[in-house]
PDB file of C-alpha atoms and ligand atoms in Angstrom:
ATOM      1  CA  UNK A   1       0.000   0.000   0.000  1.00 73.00           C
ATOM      2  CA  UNK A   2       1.283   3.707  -0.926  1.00 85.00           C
ATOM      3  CA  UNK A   3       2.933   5.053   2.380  1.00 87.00           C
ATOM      4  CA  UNK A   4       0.922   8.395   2.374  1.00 89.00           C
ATOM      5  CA  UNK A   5      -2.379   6.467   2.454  1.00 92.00           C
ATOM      6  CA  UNK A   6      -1.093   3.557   4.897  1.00 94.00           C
ATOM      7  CA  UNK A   7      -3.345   3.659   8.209  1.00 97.00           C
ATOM      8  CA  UNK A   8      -2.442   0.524   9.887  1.00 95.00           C
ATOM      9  CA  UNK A   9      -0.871   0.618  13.281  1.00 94.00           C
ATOM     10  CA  UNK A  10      -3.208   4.083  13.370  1.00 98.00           C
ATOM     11  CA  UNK A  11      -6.703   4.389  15.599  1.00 98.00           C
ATOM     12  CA  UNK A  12      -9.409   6.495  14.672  1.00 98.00           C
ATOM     13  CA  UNK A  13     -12.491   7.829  16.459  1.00 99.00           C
ATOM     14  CA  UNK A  14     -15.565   8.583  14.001  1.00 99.00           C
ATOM     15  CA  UNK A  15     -18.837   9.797  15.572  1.00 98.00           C
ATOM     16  CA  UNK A  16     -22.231   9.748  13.600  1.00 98.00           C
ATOM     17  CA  UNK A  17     -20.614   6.270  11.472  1.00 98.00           C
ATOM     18  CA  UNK A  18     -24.242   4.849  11.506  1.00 98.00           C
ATOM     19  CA  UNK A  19     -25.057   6.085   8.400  1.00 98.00           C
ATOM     20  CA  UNK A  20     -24.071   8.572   5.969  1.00 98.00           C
ATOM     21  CA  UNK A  21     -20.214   9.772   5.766  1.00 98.00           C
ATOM     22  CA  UNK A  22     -19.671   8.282   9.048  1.00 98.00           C
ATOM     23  CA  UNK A  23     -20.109   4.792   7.255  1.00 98.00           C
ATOM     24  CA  UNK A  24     -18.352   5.501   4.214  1.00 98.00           C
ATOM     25  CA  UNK A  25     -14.959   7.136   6.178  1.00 98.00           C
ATOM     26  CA  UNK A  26     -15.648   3.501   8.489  1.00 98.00           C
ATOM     27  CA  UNK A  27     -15.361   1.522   5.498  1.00 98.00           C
ATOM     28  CA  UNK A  28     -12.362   4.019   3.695  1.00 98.00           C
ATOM     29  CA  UNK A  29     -10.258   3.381   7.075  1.00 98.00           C
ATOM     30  CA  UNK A  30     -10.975   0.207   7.892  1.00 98.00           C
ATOM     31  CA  UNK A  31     -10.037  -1.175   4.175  1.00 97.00           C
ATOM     32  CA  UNK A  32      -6.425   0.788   5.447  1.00 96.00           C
ATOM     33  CA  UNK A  33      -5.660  -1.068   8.431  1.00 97.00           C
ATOM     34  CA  UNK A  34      -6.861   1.571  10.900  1.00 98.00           C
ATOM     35  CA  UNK A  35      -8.587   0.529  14.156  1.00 98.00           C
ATOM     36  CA  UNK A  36     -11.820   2.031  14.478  1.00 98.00           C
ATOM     37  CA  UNK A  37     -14.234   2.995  17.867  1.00 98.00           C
ATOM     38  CA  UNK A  38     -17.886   4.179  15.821  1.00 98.00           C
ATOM     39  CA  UNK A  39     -20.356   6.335  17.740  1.00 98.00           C
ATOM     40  CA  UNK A  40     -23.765   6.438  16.937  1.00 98.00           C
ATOM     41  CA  UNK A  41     -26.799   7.625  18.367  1.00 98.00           C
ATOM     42  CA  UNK A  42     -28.936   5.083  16.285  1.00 98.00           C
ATOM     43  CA  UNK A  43     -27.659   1.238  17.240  1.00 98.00           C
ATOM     44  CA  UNK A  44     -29.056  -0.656  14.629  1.00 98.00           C
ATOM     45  CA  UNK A  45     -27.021   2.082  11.750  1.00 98.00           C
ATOM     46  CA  UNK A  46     -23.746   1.090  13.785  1.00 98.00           C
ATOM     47  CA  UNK A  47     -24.657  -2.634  13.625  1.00 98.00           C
ATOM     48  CA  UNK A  48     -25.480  -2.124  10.139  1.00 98.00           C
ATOM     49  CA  UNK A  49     -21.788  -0.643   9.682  1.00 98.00           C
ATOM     50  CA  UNK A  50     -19.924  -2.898  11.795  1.00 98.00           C
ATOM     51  CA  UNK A  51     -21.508  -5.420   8.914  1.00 98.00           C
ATOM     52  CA  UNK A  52     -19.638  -4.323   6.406  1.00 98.00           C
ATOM     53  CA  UNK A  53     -16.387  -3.776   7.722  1.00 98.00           C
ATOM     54  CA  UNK A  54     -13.252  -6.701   7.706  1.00 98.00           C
ATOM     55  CA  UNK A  55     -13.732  -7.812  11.408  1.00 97.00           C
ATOM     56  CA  UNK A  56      -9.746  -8.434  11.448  1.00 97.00           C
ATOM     57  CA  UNK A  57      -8.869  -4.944  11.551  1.00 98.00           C
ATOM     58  CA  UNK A  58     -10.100  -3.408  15.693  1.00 98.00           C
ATOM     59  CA  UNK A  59     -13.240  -2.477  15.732  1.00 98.00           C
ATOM     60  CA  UNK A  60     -15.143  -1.152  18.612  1.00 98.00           C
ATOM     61  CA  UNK A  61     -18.755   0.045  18.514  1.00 98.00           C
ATOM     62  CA  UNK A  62     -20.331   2.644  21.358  1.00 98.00           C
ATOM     63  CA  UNK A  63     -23.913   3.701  21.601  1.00 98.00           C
ATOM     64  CA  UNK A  64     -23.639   7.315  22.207  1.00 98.00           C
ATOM     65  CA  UNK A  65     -24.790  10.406  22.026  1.00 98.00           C
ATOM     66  CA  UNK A  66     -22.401  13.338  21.064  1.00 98.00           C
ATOM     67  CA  UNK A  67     -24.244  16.203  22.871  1.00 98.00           C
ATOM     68  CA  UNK A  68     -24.022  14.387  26.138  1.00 98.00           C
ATOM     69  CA  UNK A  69     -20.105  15.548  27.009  1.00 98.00           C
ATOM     70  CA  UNK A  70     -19.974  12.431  28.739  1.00 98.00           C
ATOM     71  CA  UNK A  71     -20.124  10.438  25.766  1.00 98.00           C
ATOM     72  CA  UNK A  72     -17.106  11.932  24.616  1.00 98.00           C
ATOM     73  CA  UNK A  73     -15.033  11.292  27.429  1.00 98.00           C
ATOM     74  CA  UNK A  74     -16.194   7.180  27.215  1.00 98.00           C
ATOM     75  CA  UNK A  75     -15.205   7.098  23.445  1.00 98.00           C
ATOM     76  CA  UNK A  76     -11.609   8.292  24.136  1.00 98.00           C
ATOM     77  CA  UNK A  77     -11.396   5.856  26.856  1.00 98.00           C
ATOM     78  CA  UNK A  78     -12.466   3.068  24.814  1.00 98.00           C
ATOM     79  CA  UNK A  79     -10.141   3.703  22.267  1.00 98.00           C
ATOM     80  CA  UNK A  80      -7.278   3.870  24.645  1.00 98.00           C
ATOM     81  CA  UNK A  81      -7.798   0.881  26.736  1.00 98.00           C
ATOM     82  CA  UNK A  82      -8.893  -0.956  23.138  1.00 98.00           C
ATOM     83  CA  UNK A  83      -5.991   0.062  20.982  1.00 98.00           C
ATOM     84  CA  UNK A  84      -3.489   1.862  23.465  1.00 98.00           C
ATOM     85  CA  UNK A  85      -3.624   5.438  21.741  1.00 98.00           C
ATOM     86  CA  UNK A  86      -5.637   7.417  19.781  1.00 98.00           C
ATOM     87  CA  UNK A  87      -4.472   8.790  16.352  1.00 98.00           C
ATOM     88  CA  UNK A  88      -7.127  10.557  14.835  1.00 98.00           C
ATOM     89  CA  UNK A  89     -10.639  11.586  15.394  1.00 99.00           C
ATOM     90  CA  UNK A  90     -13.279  12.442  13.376  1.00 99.00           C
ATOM     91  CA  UNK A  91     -16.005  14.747  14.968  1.00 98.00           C
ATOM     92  CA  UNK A  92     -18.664  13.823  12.256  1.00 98.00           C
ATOM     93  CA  UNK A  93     -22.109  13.216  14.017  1.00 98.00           C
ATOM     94  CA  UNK A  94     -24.509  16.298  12.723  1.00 98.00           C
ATOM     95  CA  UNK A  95     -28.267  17.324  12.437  1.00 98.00           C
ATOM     96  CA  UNK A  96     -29.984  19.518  10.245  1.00 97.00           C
ATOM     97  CA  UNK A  97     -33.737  21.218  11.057  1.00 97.00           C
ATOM     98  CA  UNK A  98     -36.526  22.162   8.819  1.00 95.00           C
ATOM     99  CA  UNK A  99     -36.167  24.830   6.519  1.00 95.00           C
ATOM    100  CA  UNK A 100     -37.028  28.110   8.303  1.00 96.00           C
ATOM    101  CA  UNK A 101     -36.046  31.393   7.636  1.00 97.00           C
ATOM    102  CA  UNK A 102     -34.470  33.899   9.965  1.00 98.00           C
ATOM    103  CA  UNK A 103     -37.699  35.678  11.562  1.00 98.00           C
ATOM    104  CA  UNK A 104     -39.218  31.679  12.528  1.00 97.00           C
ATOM    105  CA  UNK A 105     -36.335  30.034  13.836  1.00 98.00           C
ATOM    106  CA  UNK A 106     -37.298  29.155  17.481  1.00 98.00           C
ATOM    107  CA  UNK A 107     -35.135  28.104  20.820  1.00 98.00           C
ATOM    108  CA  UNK A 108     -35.577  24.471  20.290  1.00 98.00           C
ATOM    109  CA  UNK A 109     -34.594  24.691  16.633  1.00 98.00           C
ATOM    110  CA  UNK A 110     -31.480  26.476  18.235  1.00 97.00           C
ATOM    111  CA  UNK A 111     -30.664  24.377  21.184  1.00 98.00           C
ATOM    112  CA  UNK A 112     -30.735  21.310  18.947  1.00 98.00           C
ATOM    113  CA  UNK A 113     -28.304  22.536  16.689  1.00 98.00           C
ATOM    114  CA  UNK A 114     -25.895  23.311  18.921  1.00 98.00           C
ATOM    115  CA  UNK A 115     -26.277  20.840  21.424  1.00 98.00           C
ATOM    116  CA  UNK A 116     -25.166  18.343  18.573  1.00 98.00           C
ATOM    117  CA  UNK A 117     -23.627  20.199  16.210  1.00 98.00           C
ATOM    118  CA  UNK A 118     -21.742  22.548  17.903  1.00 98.00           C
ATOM    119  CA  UNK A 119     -21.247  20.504  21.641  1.00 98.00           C
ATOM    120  CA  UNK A 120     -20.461  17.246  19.990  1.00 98.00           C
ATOM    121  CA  UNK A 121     -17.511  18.528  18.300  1.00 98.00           C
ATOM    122  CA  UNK A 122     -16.057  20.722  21.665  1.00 98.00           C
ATOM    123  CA  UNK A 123     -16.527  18.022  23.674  1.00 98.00           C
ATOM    124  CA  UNK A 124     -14.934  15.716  21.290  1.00 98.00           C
ATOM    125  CA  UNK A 125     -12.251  17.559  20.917  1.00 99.00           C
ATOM    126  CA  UNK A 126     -11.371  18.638  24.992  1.00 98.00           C
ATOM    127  CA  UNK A 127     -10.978  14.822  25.270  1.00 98.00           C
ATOM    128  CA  UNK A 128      -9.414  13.669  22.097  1.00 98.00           C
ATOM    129  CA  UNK A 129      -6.933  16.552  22.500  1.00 98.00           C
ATOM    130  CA  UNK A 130      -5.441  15.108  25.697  1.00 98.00           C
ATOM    131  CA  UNK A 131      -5.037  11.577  24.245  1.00 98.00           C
ATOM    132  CA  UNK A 132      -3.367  13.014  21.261  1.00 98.00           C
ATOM    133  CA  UNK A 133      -0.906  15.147  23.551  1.00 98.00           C
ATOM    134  CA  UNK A 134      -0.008  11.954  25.920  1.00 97.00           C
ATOM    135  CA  UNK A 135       1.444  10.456  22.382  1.00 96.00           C
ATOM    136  CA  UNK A 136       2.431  13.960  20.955  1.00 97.00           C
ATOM    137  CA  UNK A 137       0.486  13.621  17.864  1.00 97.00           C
ATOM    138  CA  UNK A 138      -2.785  13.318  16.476  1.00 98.00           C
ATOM    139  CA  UNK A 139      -4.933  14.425  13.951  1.00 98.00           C
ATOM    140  CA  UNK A 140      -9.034  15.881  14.401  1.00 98.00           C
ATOM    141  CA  UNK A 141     -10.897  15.966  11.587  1.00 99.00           C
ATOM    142  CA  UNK A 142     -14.040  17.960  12.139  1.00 98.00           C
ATOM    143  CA  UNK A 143     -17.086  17.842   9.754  1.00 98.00           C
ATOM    144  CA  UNK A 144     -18.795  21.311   9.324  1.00 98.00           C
ATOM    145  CA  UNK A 145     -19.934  22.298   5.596  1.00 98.00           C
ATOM    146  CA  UNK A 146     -20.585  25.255   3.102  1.00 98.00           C
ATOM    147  CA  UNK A 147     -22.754  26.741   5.448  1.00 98.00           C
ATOM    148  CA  UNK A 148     -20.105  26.853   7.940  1.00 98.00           C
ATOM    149  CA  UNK A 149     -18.427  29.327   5.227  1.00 98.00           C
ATOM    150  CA  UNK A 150     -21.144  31.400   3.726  1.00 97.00           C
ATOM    151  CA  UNK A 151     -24.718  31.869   4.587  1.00 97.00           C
ATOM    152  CA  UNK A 152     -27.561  28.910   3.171  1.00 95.00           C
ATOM    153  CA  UNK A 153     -30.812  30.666   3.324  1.00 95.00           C
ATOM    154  CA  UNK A 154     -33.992  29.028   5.236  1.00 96.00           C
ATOM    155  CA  UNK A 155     -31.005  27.248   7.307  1.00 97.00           C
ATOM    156  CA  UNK A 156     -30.243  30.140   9.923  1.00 98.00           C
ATOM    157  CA  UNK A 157     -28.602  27.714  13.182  1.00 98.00           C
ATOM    158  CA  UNK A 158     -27.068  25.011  11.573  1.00 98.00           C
ATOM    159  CA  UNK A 159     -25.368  27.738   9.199  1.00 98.00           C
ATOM    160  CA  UNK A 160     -24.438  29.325  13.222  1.00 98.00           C
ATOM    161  CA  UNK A 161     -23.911  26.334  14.575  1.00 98.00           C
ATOM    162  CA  UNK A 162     -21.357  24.996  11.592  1.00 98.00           C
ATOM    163  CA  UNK A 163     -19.662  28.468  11.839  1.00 98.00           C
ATOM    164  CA  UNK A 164     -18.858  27.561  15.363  1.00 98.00           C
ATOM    165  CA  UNK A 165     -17.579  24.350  14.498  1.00 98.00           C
ATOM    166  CA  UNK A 166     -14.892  26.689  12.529  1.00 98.00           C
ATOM    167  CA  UNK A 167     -13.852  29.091  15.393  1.00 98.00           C
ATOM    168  CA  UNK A 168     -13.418  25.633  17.088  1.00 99.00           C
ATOM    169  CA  UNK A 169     -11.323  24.281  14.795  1.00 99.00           C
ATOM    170  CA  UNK A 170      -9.118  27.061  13.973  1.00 98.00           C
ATOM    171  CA  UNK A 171      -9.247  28.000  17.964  1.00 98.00           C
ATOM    172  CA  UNK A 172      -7.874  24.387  18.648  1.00 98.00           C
ATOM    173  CA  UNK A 173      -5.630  24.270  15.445  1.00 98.00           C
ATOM    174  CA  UNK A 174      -3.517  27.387  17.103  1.00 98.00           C
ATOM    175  CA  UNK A 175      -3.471  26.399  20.447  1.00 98.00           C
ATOM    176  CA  UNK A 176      -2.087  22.680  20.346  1.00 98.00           C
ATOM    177  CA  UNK A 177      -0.596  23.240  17.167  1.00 98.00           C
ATOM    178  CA  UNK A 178       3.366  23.100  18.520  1.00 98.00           C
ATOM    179  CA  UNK A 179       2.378  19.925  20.365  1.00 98.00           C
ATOM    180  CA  UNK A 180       2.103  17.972  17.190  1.00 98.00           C
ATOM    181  CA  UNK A 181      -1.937  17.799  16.818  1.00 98.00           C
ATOM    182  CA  UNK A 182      -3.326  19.290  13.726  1.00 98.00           C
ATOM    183  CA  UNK A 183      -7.250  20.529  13.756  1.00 98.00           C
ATOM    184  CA  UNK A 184      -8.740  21.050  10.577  1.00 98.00           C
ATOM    185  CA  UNK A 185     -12.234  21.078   9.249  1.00 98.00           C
ATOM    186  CA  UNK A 186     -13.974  19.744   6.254  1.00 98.00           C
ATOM    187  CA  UNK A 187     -16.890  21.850   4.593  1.00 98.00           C
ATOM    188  CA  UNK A 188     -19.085  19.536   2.406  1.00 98.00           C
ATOM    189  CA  UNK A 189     -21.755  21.272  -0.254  1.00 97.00           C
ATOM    190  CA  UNK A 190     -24.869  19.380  -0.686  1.00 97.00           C
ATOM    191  CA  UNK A 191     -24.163  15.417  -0.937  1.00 97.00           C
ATOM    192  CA  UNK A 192     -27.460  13.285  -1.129  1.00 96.00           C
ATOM    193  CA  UNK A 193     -27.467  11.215   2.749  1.00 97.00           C
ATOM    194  CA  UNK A 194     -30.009  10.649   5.273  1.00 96.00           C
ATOM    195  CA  UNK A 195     -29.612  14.061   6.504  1.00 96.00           C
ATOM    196  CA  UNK A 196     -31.289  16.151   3.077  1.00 93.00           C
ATOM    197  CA  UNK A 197     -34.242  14.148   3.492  1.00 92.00           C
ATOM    198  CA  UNK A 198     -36.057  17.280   4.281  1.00 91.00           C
ATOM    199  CA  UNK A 199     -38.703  19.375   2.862  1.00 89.00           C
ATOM    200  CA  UNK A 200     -37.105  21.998   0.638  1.00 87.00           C
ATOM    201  CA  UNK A 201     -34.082  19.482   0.122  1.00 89.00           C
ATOM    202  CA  UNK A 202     -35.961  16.369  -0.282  1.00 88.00           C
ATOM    203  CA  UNK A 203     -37.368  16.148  -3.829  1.00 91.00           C
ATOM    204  CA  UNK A 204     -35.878  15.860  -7.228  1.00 92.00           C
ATOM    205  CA  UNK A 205     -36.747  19.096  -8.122  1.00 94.00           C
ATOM    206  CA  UNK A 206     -35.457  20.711  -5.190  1.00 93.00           C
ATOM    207  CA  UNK A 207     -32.048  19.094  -5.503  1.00 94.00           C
ATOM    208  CA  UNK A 208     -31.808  19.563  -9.667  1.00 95.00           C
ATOM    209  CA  UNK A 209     -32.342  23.639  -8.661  1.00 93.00           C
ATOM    210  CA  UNK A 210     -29.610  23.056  -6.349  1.00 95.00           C
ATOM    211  CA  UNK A 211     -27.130  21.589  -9.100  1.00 96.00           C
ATOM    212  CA  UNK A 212     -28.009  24.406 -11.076  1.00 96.00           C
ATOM    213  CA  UNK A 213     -26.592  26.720  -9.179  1.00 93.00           C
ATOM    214  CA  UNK A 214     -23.144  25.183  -9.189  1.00 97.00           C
ATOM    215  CA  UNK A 215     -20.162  25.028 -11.533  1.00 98.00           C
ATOM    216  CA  UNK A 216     -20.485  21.508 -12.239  1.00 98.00           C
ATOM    217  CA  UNK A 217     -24.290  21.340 -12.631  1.00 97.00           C
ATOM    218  CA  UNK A 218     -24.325  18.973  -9.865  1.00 98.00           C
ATOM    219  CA  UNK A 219     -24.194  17.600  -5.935  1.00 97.00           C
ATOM    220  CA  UNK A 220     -21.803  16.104  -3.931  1.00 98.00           C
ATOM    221  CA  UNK A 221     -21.235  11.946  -3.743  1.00 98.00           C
ATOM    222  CA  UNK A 222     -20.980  10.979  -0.451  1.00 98.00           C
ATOM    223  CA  UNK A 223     -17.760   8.995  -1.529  1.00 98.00           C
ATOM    224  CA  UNK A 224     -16.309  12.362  -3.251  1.00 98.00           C
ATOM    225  CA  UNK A 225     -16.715  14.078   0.478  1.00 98.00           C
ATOM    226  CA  UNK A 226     -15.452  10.756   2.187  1.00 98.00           C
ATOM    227  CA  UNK A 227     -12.535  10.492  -0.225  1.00 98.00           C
ATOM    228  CA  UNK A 228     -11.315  14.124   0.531  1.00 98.00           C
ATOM    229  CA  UNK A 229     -11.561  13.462   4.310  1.00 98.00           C
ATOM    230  CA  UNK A 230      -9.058   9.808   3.698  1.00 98.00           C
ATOM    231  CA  UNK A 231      -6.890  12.468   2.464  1.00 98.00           C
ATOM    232  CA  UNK A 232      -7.444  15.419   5.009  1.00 98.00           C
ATOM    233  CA  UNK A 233      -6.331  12.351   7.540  1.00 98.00           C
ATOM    234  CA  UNK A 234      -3.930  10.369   5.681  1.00 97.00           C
ATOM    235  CA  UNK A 235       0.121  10.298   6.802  1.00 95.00           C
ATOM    236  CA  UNK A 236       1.059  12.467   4.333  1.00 94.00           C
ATOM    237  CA  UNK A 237      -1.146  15.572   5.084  1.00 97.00           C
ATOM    238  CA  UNK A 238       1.643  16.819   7.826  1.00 96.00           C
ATOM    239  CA  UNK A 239       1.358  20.010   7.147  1.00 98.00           C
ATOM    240  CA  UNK A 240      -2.145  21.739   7.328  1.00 98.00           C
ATOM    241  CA  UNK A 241      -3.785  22.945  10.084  1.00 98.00           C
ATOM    242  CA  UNK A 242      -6.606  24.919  11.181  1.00 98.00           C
ATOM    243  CA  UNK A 243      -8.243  24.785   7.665  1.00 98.00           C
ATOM    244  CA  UNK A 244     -11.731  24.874   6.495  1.00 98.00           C
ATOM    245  CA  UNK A 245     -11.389  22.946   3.402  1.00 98.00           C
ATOM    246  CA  UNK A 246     -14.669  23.297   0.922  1.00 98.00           C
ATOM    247  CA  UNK A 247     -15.673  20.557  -1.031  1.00 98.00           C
ATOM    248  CA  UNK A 248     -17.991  21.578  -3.343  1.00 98.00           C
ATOM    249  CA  UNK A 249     -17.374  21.467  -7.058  1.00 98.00           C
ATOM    250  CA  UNK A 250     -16.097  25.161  -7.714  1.00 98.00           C
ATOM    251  CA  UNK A 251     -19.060  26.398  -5.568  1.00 97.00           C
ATOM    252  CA  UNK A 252     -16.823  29.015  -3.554  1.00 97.00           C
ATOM    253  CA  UNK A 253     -14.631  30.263  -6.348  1.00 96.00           C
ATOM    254  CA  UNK A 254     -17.871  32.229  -7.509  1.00 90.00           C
TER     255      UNK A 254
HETATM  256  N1  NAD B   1     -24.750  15.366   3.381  1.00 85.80           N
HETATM  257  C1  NAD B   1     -24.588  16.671   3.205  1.00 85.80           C
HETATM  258  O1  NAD B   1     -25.099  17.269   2.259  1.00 85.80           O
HETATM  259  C2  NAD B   1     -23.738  17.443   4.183  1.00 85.80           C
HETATM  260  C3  NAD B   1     -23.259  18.692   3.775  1.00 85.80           C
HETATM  261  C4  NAD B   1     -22.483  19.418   4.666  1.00 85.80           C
HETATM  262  C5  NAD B   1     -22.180  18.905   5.907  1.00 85.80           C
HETATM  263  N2  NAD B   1     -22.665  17.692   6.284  1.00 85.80           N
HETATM  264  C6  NAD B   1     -22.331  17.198   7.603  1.00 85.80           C
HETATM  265  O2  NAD B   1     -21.806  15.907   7.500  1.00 85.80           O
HETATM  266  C7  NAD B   1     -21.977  15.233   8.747  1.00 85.80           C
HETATM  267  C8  NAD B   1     -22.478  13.822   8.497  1.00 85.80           C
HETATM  268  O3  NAD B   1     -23.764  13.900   7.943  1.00 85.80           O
HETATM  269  P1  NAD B   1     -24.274  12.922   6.787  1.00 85.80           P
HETATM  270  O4  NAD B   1     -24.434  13.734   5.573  1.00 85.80           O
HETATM  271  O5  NAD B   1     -23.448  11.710   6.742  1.00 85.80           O
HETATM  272  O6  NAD B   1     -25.753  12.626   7.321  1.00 85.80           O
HETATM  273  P2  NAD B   1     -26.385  11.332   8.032  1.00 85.80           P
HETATM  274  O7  NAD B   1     -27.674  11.796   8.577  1.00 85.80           O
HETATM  275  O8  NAD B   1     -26.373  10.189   7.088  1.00 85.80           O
HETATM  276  O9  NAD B   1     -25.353  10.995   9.201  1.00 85.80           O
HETATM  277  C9  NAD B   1     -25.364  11.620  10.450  1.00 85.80           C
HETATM  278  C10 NAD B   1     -25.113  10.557  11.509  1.00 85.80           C
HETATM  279  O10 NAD B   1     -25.021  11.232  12.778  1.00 85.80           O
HETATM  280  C11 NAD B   1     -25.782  10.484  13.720  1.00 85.80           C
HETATM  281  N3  NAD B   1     -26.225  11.368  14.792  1.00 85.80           N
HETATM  282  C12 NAD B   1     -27.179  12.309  14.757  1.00 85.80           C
HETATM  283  N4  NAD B   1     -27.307  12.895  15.950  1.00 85.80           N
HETATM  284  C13 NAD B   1     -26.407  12.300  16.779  1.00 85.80           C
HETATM  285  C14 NAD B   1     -26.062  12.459  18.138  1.00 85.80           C
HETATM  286  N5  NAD B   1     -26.693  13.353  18.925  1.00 85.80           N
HETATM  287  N6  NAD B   1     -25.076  11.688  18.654  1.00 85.80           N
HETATM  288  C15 NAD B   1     -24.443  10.758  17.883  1.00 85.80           C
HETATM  289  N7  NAD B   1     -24.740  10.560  16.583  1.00 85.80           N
HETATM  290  C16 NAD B   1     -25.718  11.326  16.040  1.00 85.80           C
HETATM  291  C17 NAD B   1     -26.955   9.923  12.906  1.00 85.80           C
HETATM  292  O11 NAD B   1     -27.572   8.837  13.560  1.00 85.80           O
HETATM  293  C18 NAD B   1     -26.268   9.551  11.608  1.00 85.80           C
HETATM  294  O12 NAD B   1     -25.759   8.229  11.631  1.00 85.80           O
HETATM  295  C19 NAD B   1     -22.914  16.112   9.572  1.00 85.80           C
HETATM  296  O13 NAD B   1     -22.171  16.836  10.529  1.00 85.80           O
HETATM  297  C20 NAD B   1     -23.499  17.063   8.551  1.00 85.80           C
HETATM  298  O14 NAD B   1     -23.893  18.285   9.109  1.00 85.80           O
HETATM  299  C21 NAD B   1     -23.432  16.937   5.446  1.00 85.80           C
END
């Protein structure tokens, strides 16, 4: 296998891997060698992934919730006392909420975004950071999108909450940065998974007017997204940190 994308002997922390990106970066790292603890709020999903990944790399599988701090703190441990270190995490588990615009959004709408979106990956992070620092080295991965960049109207808090997710990152990129862990952030555009199977991003029609608008008159694949972030976390990305890296067909160069 090519060096830069060699991930055995690594261990790897992905939260939301029930379905979705989660699943796909399981399967991408697994098929590498890496030892893998999967979150998920929804067993059955993590069953379902744990399926269809080669049982003789490490895999360990934790119900959990990623707004619950707590949850956090159990998934580093198992990871630890499972594979003796922890490499690289990947703060992935997300929600979106129906399309409102700015004048409806309500508290709940708002607490629910950041209690997931915005908690999971801070308390992720204050106890993946630590493992990382006992070996001097680590890499987190966090998942926030295009709408943690720009504005994505009808979607006022999860376009706050994934902004948050970037003063995180870039906040955590700076301050462990000469301690050997990089922080960076991955900004998917519109990719068809469980989580656009809402109204106003549900139907055909809605999603061909979405391809319209883009450079390459068309979505995301999930595999495109999950492909970037092998690469984001791969041996040979040494160098970057504290990046929000768009993937999204030329959307941002307009
Ligand atoms: N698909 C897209 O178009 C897109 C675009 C930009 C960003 N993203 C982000 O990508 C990430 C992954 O989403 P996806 O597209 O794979 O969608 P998905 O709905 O398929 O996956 C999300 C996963 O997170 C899990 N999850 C939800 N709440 C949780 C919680 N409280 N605790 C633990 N797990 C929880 C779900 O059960 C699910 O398995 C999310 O952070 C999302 O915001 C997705």
């Amino acid at each position: 296998m090519d060096s830069l994308l060699d991930f055995s002997n690594k261990t790897a922390i992905i939260t939301g891997a029930g379905t979705g990106f989660g699943r796909l970066l399981a399967q991408s790292l697994n098929n590498r060698g890496c030892s893998l603890v999967l979150t998920d709020i929804n067993e059955d999903a993590l069953n379902a992934t744990k399926e269809l990944l080669d049982s003789k790399v490490g895999i360990k599988t934790m119900l959990a919730d990623v707004s619950k701090e707590s949850s956090s703190e159990e998934a580093v441990k198992l990871a630890v006392s499972s594979f003796g270190k922890l490499d690289m995490a990947v703060n992935n588990a997300g929600i979106a909420h129906t399309q409102v615009p700015t004048h409806e959004l309500t508290e709940a709408i708002f607490d629910k975004q950041f209690d997931v979106n915005v908690k999971g990956v801070a308390f992720g992070m204050k106890y993946q950071i630590p493992a990382m620092l006992a070996n001097k080295k680590g890499h987190i991965l966090n998942v926030s999108s295009l709408a943690g960049l720009g504005g994505a109207p009808k979607g006022g808090a999860y376009v706050a909450a994934k902004h948050a997710v970037a003063g995180l990152t870039k906040t955590a990129a700076v301050e462990y940065a000469r301690y050997g862990v990089q922080v960076n952030a991955i900004c998917p555009f519109f990719s068809p998974t469980n989580i656009m199977n809402i109204d106003g991003l549900l139907s055909d029609d809605d999603r061909a007017m979405l391809a319209r608008g883009t450079p390459m008159k068309r979505l995301g694949d999930p595999q495109e997204m999950v492909n970037v972030m092998t690469l984001l976390l791969s041996p040979g990305n040494s160098y970057m940190n504290g990046q929000m890296i768009a993937v999204d067909g030329g959307v941002t160069a307009w």
